[in-house]
Coordinates of C-alpha atoms in Angstrom, one line a residue:
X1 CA 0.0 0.0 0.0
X2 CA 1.1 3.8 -0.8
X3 CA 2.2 6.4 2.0
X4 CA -1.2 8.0 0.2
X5 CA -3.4 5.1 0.1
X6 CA -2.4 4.4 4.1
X7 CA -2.8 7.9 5.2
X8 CA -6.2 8.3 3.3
X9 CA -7.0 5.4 4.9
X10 CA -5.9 6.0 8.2
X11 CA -7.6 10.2 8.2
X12 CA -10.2 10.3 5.4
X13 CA -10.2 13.9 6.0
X14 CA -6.4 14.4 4.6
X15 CA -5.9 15.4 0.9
X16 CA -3.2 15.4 -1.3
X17 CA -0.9 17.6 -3.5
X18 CA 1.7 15.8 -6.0
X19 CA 4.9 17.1 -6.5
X20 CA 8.6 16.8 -5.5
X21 CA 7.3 15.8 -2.0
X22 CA 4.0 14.7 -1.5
X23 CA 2.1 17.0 0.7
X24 CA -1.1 16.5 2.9
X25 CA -3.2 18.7 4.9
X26 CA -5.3 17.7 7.6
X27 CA -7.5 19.6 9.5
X28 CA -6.1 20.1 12.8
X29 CA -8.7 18.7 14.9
X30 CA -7.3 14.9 13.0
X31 CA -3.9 16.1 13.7
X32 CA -2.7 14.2 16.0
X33 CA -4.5 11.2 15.5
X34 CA -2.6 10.8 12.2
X35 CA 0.8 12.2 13.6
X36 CA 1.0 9.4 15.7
X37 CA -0.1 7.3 12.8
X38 CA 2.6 8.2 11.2
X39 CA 5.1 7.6 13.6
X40 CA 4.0 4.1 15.1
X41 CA 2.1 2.6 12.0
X42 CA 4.4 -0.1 10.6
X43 CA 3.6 1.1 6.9
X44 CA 4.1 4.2 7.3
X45 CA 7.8 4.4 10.6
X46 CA 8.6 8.4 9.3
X47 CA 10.7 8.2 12.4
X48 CA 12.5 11.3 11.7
X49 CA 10.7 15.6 12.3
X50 CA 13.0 16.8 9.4
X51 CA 11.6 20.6 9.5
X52 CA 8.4 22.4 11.2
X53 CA 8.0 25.8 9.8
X54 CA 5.7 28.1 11.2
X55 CA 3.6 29.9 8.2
X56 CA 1.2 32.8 7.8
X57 CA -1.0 32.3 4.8
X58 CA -3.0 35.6 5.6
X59 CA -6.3 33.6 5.8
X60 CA -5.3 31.3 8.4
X61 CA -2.0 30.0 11.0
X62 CA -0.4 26.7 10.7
X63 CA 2.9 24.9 10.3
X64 CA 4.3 23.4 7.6
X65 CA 5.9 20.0 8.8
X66 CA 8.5 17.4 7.3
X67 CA 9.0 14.1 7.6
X68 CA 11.3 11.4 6.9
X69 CA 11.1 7.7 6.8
X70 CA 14.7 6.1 7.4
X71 CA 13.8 2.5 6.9
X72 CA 12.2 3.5 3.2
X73 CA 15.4 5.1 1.7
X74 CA 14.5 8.4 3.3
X75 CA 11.4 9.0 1.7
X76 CA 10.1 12.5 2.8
X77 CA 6.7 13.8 2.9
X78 CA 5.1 17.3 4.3
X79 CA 1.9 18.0 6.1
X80 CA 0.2 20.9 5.9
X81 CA -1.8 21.7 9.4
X82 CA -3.4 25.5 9.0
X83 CA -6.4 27.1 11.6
X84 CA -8.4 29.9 10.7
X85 CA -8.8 31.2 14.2
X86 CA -5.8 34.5 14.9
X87 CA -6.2 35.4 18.0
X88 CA -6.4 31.8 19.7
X89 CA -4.2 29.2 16.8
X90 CA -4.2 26.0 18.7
X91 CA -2.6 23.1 16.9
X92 CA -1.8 20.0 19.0
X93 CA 1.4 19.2 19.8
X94 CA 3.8 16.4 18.5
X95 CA 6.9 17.0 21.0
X96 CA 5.5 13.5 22.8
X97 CA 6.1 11.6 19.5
X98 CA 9.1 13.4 17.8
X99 CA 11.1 15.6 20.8
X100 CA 13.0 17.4 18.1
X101 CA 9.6 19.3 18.3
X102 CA 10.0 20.5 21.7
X103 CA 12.3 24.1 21.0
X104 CA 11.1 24.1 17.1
X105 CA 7.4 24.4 18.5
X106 CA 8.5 26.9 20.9
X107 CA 9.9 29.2 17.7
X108 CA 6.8 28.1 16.0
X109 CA 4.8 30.0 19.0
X110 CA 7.3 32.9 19.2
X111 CA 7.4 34.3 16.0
X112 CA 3.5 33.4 15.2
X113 CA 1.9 33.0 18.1
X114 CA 0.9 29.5 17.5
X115 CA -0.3 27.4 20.6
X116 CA 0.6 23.8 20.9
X117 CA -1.9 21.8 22.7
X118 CA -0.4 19.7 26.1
X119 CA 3.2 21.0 24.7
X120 CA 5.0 20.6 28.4
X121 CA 6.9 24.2 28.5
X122 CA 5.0 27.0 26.2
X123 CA 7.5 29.7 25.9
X124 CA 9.0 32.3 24.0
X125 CA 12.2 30.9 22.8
X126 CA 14.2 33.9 20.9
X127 CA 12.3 36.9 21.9
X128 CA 12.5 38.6 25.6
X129 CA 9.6 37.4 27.3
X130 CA 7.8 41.1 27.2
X131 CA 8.2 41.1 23.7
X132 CA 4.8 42.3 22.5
X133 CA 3.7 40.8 19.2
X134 CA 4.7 38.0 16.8
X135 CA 7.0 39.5 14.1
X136 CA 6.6 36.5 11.3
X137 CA 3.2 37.7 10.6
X138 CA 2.2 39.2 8.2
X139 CA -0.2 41.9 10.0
X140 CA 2.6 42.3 12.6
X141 CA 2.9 45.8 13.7
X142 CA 6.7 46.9 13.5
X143 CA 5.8 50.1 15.1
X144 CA 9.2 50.6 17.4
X145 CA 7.4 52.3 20.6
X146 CA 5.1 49.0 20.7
X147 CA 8.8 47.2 21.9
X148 CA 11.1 49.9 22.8
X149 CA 15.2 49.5 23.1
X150 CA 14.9 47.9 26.9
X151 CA 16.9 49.7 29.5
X152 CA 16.5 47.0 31.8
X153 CA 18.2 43.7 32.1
X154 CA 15.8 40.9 31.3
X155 CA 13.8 38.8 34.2
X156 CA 14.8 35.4 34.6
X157 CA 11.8 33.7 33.1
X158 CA 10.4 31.1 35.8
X159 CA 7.3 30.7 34.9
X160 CA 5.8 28.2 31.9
X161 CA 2.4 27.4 31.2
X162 CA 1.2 24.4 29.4
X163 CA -2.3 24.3 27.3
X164 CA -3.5 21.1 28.1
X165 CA -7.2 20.0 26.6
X166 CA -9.7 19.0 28.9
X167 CA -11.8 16.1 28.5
X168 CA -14.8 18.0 27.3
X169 CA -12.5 19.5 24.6
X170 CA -11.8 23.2 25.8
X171 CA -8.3 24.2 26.5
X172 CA -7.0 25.4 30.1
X173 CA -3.9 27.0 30.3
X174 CA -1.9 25.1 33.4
X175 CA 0.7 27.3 34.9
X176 CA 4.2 25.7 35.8
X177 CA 8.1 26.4 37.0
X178 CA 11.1 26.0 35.2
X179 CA 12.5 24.6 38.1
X180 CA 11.5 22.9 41.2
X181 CA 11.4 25.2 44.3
X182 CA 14.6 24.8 46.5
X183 CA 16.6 24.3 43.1
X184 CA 20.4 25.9 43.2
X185 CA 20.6 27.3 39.6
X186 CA 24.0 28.8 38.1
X187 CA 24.1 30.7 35.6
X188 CA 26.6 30.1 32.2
X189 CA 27.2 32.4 30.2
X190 CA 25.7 34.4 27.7
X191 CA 28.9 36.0 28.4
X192 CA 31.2 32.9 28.7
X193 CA 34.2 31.4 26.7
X194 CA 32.9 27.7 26.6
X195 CA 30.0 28.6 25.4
X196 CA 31.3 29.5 21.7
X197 CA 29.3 32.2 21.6
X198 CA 26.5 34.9 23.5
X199 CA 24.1 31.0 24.6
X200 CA 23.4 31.1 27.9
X201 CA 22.4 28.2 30.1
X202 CA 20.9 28.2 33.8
X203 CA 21.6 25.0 35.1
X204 CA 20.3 23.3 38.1
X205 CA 23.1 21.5 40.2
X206 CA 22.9 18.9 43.4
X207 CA 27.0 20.1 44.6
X208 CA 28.6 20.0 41.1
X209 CA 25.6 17.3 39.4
X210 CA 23.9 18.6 36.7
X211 CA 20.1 18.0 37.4
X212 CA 18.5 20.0 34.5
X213 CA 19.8 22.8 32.2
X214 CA 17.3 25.3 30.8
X215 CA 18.9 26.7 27.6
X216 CA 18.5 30.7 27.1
X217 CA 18.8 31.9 23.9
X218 CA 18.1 35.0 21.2
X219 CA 20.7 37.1 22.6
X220 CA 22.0 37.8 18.7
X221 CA 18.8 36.7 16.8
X222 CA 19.0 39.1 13.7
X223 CA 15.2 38.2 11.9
X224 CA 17.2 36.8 8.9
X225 CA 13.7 35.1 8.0
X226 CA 11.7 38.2 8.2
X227 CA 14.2 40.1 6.3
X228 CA 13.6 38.0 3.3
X229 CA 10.6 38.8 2.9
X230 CA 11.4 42.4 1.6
X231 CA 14.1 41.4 -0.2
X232 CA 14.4 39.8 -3.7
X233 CA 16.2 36.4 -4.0
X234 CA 19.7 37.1 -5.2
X235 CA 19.7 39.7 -2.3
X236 CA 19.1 36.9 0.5
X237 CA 21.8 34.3 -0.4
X238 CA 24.0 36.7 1.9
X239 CA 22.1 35.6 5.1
X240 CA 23.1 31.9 5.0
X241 CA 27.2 32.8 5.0
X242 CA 26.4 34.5 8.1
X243 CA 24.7 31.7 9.8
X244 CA 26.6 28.9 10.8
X245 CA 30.1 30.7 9.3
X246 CA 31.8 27.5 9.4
X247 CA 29.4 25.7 6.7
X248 CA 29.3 29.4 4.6
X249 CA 29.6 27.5 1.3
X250 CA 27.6 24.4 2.3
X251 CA 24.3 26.8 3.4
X252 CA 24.5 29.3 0.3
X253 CA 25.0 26.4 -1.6
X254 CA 21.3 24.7 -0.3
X255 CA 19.6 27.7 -0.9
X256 CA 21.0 28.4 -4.3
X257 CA 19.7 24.8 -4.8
X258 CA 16.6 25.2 -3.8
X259 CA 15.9 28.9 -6.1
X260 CA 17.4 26.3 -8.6
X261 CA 15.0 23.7 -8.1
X262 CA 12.2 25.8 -8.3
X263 CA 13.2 28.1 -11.6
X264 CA 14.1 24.6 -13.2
X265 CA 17.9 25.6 -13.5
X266 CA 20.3 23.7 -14.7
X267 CA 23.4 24.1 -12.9
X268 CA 27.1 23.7 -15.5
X269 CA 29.0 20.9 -14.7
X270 CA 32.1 22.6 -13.7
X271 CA 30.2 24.9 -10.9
X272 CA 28.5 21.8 -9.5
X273 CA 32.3 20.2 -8.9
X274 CA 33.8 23.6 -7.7
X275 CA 31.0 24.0 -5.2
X276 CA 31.6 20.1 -4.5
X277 CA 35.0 20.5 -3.6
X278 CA 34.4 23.8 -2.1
X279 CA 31.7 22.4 0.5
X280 CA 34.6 19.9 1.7
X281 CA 37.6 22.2 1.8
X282 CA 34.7 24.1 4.0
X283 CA 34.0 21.1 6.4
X284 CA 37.5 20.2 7.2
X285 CA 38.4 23.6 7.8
X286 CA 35.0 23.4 10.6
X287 CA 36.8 20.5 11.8
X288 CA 40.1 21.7 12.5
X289 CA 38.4 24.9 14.6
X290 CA 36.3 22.2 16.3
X291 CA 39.1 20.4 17.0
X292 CA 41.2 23.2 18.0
X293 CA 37.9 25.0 20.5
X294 CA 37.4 21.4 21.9
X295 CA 40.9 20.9 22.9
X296 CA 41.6 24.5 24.2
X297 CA 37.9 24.1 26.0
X298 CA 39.6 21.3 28.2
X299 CA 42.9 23.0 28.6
X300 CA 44.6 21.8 25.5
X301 CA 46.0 24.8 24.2
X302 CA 48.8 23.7 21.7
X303 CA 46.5 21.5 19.8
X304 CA 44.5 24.8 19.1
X305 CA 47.5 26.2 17.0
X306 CA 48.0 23.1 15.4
X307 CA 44.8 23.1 14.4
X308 CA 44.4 26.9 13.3
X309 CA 47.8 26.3 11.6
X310 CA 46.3 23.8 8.7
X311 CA 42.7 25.7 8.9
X312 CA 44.7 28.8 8.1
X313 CA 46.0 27.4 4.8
X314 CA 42.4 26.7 3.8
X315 CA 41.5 30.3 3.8
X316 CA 44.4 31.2 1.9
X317 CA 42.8 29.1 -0.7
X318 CA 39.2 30.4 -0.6
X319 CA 41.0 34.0 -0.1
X320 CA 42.0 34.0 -3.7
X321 CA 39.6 32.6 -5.2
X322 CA 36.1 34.3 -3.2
X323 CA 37.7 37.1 -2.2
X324 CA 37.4 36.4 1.2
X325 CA 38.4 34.0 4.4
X326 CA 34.8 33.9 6.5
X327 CA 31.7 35.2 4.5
X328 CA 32.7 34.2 1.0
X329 CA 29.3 35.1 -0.5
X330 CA 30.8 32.3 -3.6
X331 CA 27.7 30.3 -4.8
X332 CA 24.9 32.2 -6.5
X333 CA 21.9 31.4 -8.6
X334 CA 23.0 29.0 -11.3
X335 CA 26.8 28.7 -10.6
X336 CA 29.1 30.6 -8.6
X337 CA 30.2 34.4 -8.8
X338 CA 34.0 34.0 -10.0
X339 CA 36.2 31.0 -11.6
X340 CA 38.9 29.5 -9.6
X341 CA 42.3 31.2 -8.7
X342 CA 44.9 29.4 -11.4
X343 CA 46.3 28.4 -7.7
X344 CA 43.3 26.8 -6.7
X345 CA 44.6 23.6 -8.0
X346 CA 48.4 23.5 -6.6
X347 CA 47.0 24.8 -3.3
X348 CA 44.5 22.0 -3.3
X349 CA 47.2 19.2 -3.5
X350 CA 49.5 20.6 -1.4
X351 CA 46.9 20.4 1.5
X352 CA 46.2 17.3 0.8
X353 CA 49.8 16.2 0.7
X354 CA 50.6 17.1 4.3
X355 CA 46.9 16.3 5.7
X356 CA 47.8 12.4 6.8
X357 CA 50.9 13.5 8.7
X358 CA 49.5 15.8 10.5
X359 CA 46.3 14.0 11.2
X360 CA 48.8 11.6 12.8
X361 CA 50.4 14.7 15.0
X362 CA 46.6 15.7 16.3
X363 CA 46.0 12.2 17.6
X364 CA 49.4 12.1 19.3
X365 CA 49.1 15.7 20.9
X366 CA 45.3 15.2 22.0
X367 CA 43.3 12.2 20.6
X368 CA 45.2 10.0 22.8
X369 CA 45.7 11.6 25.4
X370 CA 44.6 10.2 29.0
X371 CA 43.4 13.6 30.5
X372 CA 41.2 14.4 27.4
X373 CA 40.0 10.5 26.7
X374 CA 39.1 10.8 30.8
X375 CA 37.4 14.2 30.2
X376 CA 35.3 12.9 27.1
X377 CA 34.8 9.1 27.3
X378 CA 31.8 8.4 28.7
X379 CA 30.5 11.9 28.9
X380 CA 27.6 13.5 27.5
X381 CA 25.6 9.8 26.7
X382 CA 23.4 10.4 23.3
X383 CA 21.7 6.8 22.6
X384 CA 20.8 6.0 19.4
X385 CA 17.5 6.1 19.4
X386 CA 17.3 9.4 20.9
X387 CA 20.2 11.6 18.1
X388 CA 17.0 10.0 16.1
X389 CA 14.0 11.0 17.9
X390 CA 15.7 14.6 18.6
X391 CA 16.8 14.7 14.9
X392 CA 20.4 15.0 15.9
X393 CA 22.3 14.7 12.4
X394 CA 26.1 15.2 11.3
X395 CA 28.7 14.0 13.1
X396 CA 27.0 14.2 16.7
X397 CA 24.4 11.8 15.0
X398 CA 26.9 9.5 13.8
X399 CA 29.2 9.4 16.9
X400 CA 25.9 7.7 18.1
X401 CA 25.7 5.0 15.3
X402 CA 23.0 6.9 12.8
X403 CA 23.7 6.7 9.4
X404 CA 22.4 10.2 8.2
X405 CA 24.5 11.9 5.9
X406 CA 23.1 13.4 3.7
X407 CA 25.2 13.1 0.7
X408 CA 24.4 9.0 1.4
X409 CA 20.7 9.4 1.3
X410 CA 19.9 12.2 -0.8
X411 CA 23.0 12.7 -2.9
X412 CA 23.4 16.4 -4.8
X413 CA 26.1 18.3 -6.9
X414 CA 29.0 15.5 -7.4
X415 CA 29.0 13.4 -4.5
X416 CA 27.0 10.6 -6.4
X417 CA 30.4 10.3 -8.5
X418 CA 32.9 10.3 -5.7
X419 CA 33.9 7.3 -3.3
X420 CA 33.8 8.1 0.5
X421 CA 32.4 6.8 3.6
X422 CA 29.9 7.2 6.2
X423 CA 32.3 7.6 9.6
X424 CA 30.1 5.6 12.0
X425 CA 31.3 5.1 15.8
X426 CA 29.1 3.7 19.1
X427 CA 30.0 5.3 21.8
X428 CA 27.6 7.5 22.1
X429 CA 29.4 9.8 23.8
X430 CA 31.6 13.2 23.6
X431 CA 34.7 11.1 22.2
X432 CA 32.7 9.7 19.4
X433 CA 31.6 12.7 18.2
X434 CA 35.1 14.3 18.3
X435 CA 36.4 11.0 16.3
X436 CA 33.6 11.0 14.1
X437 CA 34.8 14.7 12.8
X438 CA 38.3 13.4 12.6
X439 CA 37.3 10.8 10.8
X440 CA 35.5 12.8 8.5
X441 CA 38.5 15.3 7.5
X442 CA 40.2 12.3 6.0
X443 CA 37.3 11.4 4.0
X444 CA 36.7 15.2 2.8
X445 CA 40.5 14.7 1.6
X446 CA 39.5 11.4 -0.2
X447 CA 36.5 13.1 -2.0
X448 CA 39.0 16.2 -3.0
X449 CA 41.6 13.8 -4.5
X450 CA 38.8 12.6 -6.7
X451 CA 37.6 16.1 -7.7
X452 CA 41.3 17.8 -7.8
X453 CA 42.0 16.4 -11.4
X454 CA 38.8 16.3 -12.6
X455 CA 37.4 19.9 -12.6
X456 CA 36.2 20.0 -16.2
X457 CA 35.9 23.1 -18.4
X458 CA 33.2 25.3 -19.2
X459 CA 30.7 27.7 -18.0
X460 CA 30.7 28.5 -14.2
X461 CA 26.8 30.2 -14.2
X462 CA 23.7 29.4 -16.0
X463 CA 22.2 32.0 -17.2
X464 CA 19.3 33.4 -15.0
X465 CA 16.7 36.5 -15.7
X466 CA 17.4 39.6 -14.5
X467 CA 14.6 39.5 -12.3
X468 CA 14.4 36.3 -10.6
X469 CA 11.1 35.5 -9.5
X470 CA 9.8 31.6 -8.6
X471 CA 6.4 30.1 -9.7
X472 CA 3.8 29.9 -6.9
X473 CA 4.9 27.3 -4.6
X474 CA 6.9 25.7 -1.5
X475 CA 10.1 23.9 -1.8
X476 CA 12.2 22.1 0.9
X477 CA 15.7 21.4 0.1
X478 CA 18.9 20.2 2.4
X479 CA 22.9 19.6 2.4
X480 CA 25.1 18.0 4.7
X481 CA 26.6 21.0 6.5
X482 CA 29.6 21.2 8.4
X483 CA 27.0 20.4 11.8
X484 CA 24.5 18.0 10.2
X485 CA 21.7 18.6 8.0
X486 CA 20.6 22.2 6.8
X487 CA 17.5 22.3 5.2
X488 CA 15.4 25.5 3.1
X489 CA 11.9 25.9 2.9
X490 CA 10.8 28.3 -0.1
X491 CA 7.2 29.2 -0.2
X492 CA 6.2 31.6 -3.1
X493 CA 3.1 33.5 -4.2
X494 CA 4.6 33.9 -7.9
X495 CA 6.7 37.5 -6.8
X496 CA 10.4 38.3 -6.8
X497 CA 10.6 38.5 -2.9
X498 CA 9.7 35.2 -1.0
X499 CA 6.8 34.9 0.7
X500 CA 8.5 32.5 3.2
X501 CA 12.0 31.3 4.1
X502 CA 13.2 29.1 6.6
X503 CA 16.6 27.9 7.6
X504 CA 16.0 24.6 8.9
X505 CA 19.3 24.6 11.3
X506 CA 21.1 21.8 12.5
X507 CA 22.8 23.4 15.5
X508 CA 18.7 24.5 16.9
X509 CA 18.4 20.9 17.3
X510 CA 22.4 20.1 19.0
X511 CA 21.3 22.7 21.4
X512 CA 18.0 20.8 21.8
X513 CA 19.8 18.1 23.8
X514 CA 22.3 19.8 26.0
X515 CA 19.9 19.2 29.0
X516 CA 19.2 15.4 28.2
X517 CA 23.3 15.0 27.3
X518 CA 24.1 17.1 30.9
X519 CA 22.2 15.3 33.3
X520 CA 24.0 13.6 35.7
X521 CA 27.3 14.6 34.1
X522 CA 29.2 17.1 36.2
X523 CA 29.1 20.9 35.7
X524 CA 32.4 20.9 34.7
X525 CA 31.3 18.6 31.7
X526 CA 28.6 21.0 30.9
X527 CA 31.6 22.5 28.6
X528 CA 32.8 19.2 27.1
X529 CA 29.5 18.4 26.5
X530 CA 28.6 21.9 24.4
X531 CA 32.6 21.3 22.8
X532 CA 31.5 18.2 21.3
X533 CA 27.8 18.9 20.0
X534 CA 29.6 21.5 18.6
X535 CA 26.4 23.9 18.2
X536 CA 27.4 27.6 16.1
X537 CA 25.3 30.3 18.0
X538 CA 24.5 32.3 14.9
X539 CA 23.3 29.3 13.5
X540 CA 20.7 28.5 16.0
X541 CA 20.0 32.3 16.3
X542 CA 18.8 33.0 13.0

């Protein structure tokens, strides 16, 4: 039987729309009957909450969800779940099946003002908690003296609510804590080293025991998402360099794929290699600063230079050829802006010639190390089941056994013509996950060998209109970023600006787990813990 035929089956309410990914909408009262459907049902296992993207369509609120079936060759479907109803949008919640769900319905209720039925913890997640207003929609009032500059330092919010549904089907809003009274809570950052960047997390500790850890976040949230909306499409492929910095060319390189997808371009074969080989020069370059944070993070400072020393090399060779060593703003619509540097080439190969040896010399200055196996081993457990059910992808995901890389189960640009593998280790733990993205700078160097010699000639850009604008429509596209898998959502209404975007980040769903990975670690491994997930703040602060 067919993922339609079941679900039709299962919700004869649901209808269907063909195309790239089937979608279905369901009225939200079957919601969650059919979530759960499609979770537990044997014919249907989509085990996996790719994406949930909040939408205004004007005439009603709703989210826009994805899902993924492992065990079926990742086969992906979207649901569409929309209420007409403004000033009170209920839609049930799925954080009990899927608990990747848990923060992304918490955006979903920031930015729209969506409530999620019996969702345990039903607040803001960006904004300051007297924000007034939800600034994704599309009637939102942007007047400035409705949410002046604050001259006041933020309350430490305490206080949740939950709306759970009562049996005779109204909805009761049941207040809760964050913490239990008599809890000692310290405070981390946002202002902290360790913490890569302005997170914050209060943490609740029995002497030095992790009990819980409330993550705090917004503190740079720039309204990347919003911005789009007034901007045409060439004009927002900035945003995504500036995101998760370390996977510049991987993210500009989704969405330019996904404007692609829509406008039925045809990318030249000698872009799609250059942004190929430029998407792994990028994640080995991720790895050595990951490497080199995670080591200084637990007193290792040497291996930080030795790390920054062959990273620094890299950007030399994206330097010539982009222009530029952090934001390279490379890949546009159809191609990529510039050709390669006539170095590009020599430069590539002479990375790769030194690469093994000193592969060898950051296993003998850290990897084996007693002090840092002790620190890491052990520490920050991430079961299998759960990097699935929290949607934990990249090399966190793999350090605990999922296969989920994306250039394995969706293949794009060249990576269908290259030989490489899927770094896989089972320990679950903060040492797997810093192998795992050791493991995976020698297969980025494999996959360049291949490409080095075999950039072949030609045009770099397609050629694209003036004006670009997409057909009316929603797309959903992903890569395997430096962190795991970044996804874009398009949805058009046949203009040049979008009428949607969302960045479907992989480092909103790393931070997602720091409080199941802390628990009962110490507080001092609250830091190897965040070292090892390896979360970029800009990337979950969109």
């Amino acid at each position: 039987m067919s993922v339609k035929d079941c679900i039709s089956k299962i919700c004869p309410s649901a209808t269907f729309e063909e195309g790239d990914i089937l979608l279905v909408n369901v009225p939200a009262q079957d919601w969650h009957a059919l979530a759960s459907e499609l979770k537990h049902n044997p014919e249907l296992n989509f085990d996996v909450l790719t994406a949930l993207v909040g939408m205004d369509w004007k005439e009603s609120l709703g989210v826009m969800y994805y899902f993924t079936a492992t065990s079926r060759n990742w086969e992906m479907i979207s649901v569409k779940v929309a209420v007409a109803d403004r000033e009170n949008p209920y839609i049930h919640t799925v954080s009990d099946l899927w608990k990747v769900a848990n923060f992304q319905e918490r955006e979903a209720y920031d930015f729209f003002g969506i409530k999620f039925i019996n969702h345990p913890d039903m607040r803001r997640f960006f904004l300051r908690n007297d924000w007034k207003g939800f600034p994704l929609r599309k009637d939102y009032d942007a007047d400035p003296k409705l949410n002046p500059i604050p001259t006041d330092d933020e309350k430490n919010e305490d206080d949740t609510i939950s709306y759970v549904e009562q049996e005779d089907g109204t909805i009761k809003g049941i207040p809760g804590k964050v913490f239990k009274e008599g809890d000692y809570v310290v405070n981390v950052g946002p202002q902290h080293p360790s913490t890569h960047g302005v997170m914050r997390f209060r943490a609740a500790i029995d002497g030095e025991e992790v009990k819980k850890v409330d993550v705090v976040s917004g503190y740079i949230h720039r309204g990347i998402e919003k911005l789009c909306e007034s901007l045409g499409y060439p004009q927002i492929l900035h945003f995504t360099d500036r995101m998760d910095y370390m996977s510049a060319h991987q993210n500009r390189h989704c969405l330019c794929m996904c404007i692609e997808k829509a406008m039925g371009i045809v990318v030249p074969e000698r872009a799609v290699v250059i942004r190929t080989m430029m998407d792994e020069l990028m994640r080995i370059s991720s790895h050595l600063l990951s490497f080199g944070c995670t080591a200084m993070d637990l007193g290792a400072t040497t291996a930080f230079f030795y790390g920054f020393r062959e990273r620094e090399q890299i950007l030399d060779i994206f330097e010539k050829t982009c222009g530029a060593r952090m934001s390279m703003n490379y890949n546009v619509i159809g191609g990529v802006i510039a050709d390669l540097h006539p170095d590009f080439v020599k430069d590539v190969k002479e990375l790769l010639a030194i690469m093994p040896e000193r592969l060898k010399e950051y296993h003998k200055v850290y990897s084996g190390n007693i002090i840092a196996k002790n620190r890491m081993v052990g520490v920050g457990h991430l079961s299998h089941e759960d990097a699935i059910n929290y949607c934990i992808t990249g090399p966190s995901g793999r350090g605990s056994n999922w296969s989920c890389d994306c250039r394995k189960k969706h293949p794009y640009a060249a990576y269908d013509r290259v030989e490489f593998e899927e770094v896989l280790l089972d320990g679950c733990d903060s040492y797997s996950r810093y192998m795992v993205r050791m493991k995976e700078i020698e297969q980025s160097c494999k996959i360049l060998e291949q490409l080095v010699d075999r950039i072949p000639e030609g045009d770099i850009r397609a050629q694209v209109p003036k004006i670009v604008k997409l057909p009316a429509g929603h797309w959903y596209t992903q890569v395997e970023a430096s962190r795991g898998t970044f996804g874009v959502y398009i949805e058009s209404d046949g203009g040049k600006n979008p009428f949607r975007v969302h960045f479907q980040s992989p480092c909103f769903n790393l931070v997602g787990v720091m409080d199941l990975c802390c628990r009962g670690n110490m507080i001092a491994d609250l830091i190897t813990i965040g070292a090892a997930l390896d979360f970029v703040i800009p990337d979950i602060d969109r």
